[in-house]
Coordinates of C-alpha atoms in Angstrom, one line a residue:
X1 CA -0.3 -0.2 -0.1
X2 CA 1.3 3.6 -0.7
X3 CA 0.0 6.7 0.7
X4 CA 0.1 9.9 -0.8
X5 CA 0.2 13.4 0.5
X6 CA -1.5 15.9 -1.8
X7 CA -2.3 19.5 -0.9
X8 CA -4.9 21.6 -1.6
X9 CA -3.7 25.3 -3.0
X10 CA -5.9 28.2 -4.2
X11 CA -7.0 31.8 -3.4
X12 CA -9.3 31.7 -0.2
X13 CA -12.9 30.8 -1.0
X14 CA -12.8 28.8 -4.7
X15 CA -14.4 25.7 -2.4
X16 CA -10.5 23.7 -1.5
X17 CA -12.3 22.4 1.9
X18 CA -16.2 22.2 -0.1
X19 CA -14.2 20.0 -3.3
X20 CA -12.5 17.7 -0.1
X21 CA -15.7 17.5 2.2
X22 CA -17.8 16.0 -1.2
X23 CA -15.0 13.8 -2.0
X24 CA -14.0 12.1 1.6
X25 CA -17.6 12.8 2.9
X26 CA -19.9 13.0 0.4
X27 CA -22.0 16.0 1.2
X28 CA -22.0 19.3 0.0
X29 CA -22.4 22.3 2.4
X30 CA -23.1 25.4 1.6
X31 CA -21.6 27.6 3.9
X32 CA -17.5 26.1 4.9
X33 CA -16.2 28.3 7.6
X34 CA -13.0 29.8 6.5
X35 CA -10.4 27.1 6.8
X36 CA -7.6 28.8 9.2
X37 CA -3.6 27.3 8.7
X38 CA -3.7 23.6 7.5
X39 CA -7.1 21.2 8.3
X40 CA -6.3 17.2 7.0
X41 CA -8.4 15.0 5.5
X42 CA -7.8 11.0 4.5
X43 CA -10.0 8.9 1.4
X44 CA -8.5 5.2 0.7
X45 CA -9.0 3.8 -3.2
X46 CA -7.8 1.6 -5.3
X47 CA -5.9 2.2 -8.6
X48 CA -5.9 -1.7 -9.9
X49 CA -6.3 -5.2 -7.9
X50 CA -4.7 -5.3 -4.8
X51 CA -2.9 -1.7 -5.1
X52 CA -5.1 0.5 -2.7
X53 CA -3.8 4.1 -1.9
X54 CA -4.1 6.2 1.1
X55 CA -4.5 9.5 0.2
X56 CA -3.5 12.3 2.9
X57 CA -4.7 15.6 2.3
X58 CA -3.4 19.0 3.0
X59 CA -6.3 21.8 3.2
X60 CA -4.7 24.9 2.9
X61 CA -5.6 28.9 4.2
X62 CA -5.8 30.9 0.8
X63 CA -4.8 34.2 3.1
X64 CA -2.2 35.6 2.9
X65 CA -1.6 35.4 7.0
X66 CA -1.3 32.0 6.7
X67 CA 1.1 31.7 4.0
X68 CA 4.0 31.1 6.1
X69 CA 2.7 28.4 8.0
X70 CA 0.8 26.3 4.5
X71 CA 4.1 26.8 2.7
X72 CA 6.4 24.5 5.2
X73 CA 3.9 21.7 4.1
X74 CA 4.3 22.0 0.0
X75 CA 7.6 20.1 0.4
X76 CA 6.8 17.1 1.5
X77 CA 3.6 16.7 -0.6
X78 CA 3.4 14.5 -3.8
X79 CA 0.7 16.2 -5.7
X80 CA -1.0 19.3 -5.4
X81 CA -4.7 20.4 -6.6
X82 CA -4.6 24.1 -7.9
X83 CA -8.1 25.1 -7.7
X84 CA -9.5 28.4 -9.2
X85 CA -13.4 29.8 -8.9
X86 CA -14.3 29.7 -12.9
X87 CA -17.2 32.8 -11.0
X88 CA -13.5 34.4 -9.9
X89 CA -11.1 35.9 -12.5
X90 CA -8.5 37.1 -9.8
X91 CA -8.7 33.6 -8.8
X92 CA -7.4 32.2 -11.9
X93 CA -4.9 34.8 -12.4
X94 CA -2.9 33.3 -9.1
X95 CA -2.5 30.4 -10.3
X96 CA 0.8 30.8 -11.8
X97 CA 2.0 32.4 -8.1
X98 CA 0.5 29.5 -6.3
X99 CA 2.0 27.3 -8.7
X100 CA 5.3 28.8 -8.9
X101 CA 5.3 29.6 -5.1
X102 CA 5.4 26.3 -4.5
X103 CA 7.3 24.8 -7.0
X104 CA 10.1 27.6 -5.7
X105 CA 9.8 25.6 -2.3
X106 CA 10.2 22.3 -3.0
X107 CA 12.9 21.7 -5.3
X108 CA 15.0 19.8 -6.1
X109 CA 11.6 17.0 -5.5
X110 CA 9.3 17.2 -7.5
X111 CA 5.6 17.8 -7.0
X112 CA 2.7 16.4 -9.4
X113 CA 0.2 18.9 -9.8
X114 CA -3.3 19.5 -11.3
X115 CA -5.5 22.0 -12.3
X116 CA -9.1 22.5 -11.4
X117 CA -11.8 24.8 -12.6
X118 CA -14.6 24.5 -9.7
X119 CA -17.9 26.0 -9.0
X120 CA -19.2 24.2 -13.0
X121 CA -22.8 24.6 -11.9
X122 CA -22.5 28.3 -11.9
X123 CA -22.0 28.7 -15.9
X124 CA -24.1 31.7 -15.7
X125 CA -21.6 33.6 -14.0
X126 CA -18.4 32.3 -15.4
X127 CA -15.3 34.6 -15.6
X128 CA -12.3 31.9 -17.5
X129 CA -13.4 30.2 -20.6
X130 CA -12.6 26.4 -20.7
X131 CA -9.9 27.2 -23.7
X132 CA -8.5 29.8 -21.6
X133 CA -7.7 27.3 -18.9
X134 CA -6.9 24.5 -21.1
X135 CA -4.0 26.8 -22.6
X136 CA -2.6 27.4 -18.9
X137 CA -2.4 24.1 -17.4
X138 CA -0.5 23.2 -21.4
X139 CA 1.9 26.1 -20.3
X140 CA 2.1 24.5 -17.1
X141 CA 2.9 21.1 -18.9
X142 CA -0.2 19.6 -16.3
X143 CA -3.9 18.3 -17.0
X144 CA -7.1 20.5 -16.3
X145 CA -10.6 19.4 -15.5
X146 CA -13.6 21.0 -14.3
X147 CA -15.6 20.4 -11.1
X148 CA -18.3 21.5 -8.7
X149 CA -19.1 19.9 -4.6
X150 CA -22.8 21.1 -5.1
X151 CA -23.3 18.9 -8.2
X152 CA -20.5 16.5 -7.3
X153 CA -19.9 17.3 -11.4
X154 CA -16.3 15.2 -12.0
X155 CA -14.9 15.2 -8.3
X156 CA -14.1 11.5 -8.0
X157 CA -12.5 12.3 -11.6
X158 CA -10.1 14.8 -10.4
X159 CA -8.8 13.2 -7.2
X160 CA -9.0 10.0 -9.6
X161 CA -6.6 12.2 -12.6
X162 CA -4.3 13.3 -9.9
X163 CA -3.7 10.2 -8.1
X164 CA -3.2 8.7 -10.8
X165 CA -0.5 11.0 -12.5
X166 CA 1.1 10.4 -9.1
X167 CA 1.3 6.9 -9.5
X168 CA 2.6 6.9 -12.8
X169 CA 5.5 9.6 -11.5
X170 CA 6.4 6.9 -9.3
X171 CA 6.4 4.1 -11.8
X172 CA 8.8 6.6 -14.5
X173 CA 10.9 7.8 -11.4
X174 CA 10.0 11.5 -11.6
X175 CA 9.0 10.6 -7.7
X176 CA 11.1 9.1 -6.0
X177 CA 10.7 8.2 -1.9
X178 CA 13.2 9.0 0.4
X179 CA 13.8 9.0 4.0
X180 CA 13.6 12.3 3.7
X181 CA 10.8 13.1 2.1
X182 CA 7.2 12.0 2.7
X183 CA 5.4 13.1 0.1
X184 CA 5.2 9.5 -1.2
X185 CA 5.4 6.2 1.5
X186 CA 5.3 2.8 1.0
X187 CA 3.4 0.5 3.8
X188 CA 4.2 -3.0 3.1
X189 CA 2.7 -4.1 6.4
X190 CA -1.2 -2.6 5.5
X191 CA -1.7 -4.6 2.2
X192 CA 0.5 -6.6 -0.9
X193 CA 3.2 -5.1 -2.9
X194 CA 2.5 -3.9 -6.5
X195 CA 5.0 -6.6 -8.3
X196 CA 5.8 -3.2 -10.8
X197 CA 7.1 -1.7 -7.5
X198 CA 9.1 -3.9 -5.6

C-alpha cells in the first residue's frame, strides 16, 4: 500500500474545503468556514486490483496571513491540486503565482499538479473559459478538469486523475521516495506489494 500526500492550493473561497468534503464525506455544505492554517482529510482508493492508496490531504488556507504556515507543508507533498473559482477571474490569475511559490519551495523535489476549475454548476456566472484554462494548464505542463462540489460533477474523477498521475510519476522515476521526503510512503504491512514496484 502507498500513502500519497496531496496539498490543496488556491485563493481563499475557491472551494478547496467544499471539494474535499464532497470527495471524502460525500456531503456539500453551502457555508463552509474558512480554513485557518491547515486541515487534514484522508481517503482510501484502489487504483487497480490489490493496489490501494491512502490519500492524505492537507487543506491549506488561501489567505496571505497563513502563507508562512502553509508553505512548510509544500515540501512533503507528492501532489498539488491547484484550484480556482470559474466565477472569480482573480482566483484564476493567481494560479501561476501559487504554482511558482510551490515549485520554488519544493526544489529539488518534484510535485505533481492538477489544475481544477471549480464551481462549474454556476455556468451563468462564469468568468473563465475552458479553452483559456486548458491553455494555462498546458503551459504549466499539467492536466485540467472542471468540477462542482454542489452537484458532485467530476469530483471523484479529479482526485482519480491526480492519484493516477502521482502513481505514474512513481513508475517513471519522476517521483522517488526517500527517507528525507514524506510525499510518498510505502506501507508494506497494510497490504500486498504491487509487483511493478517491488
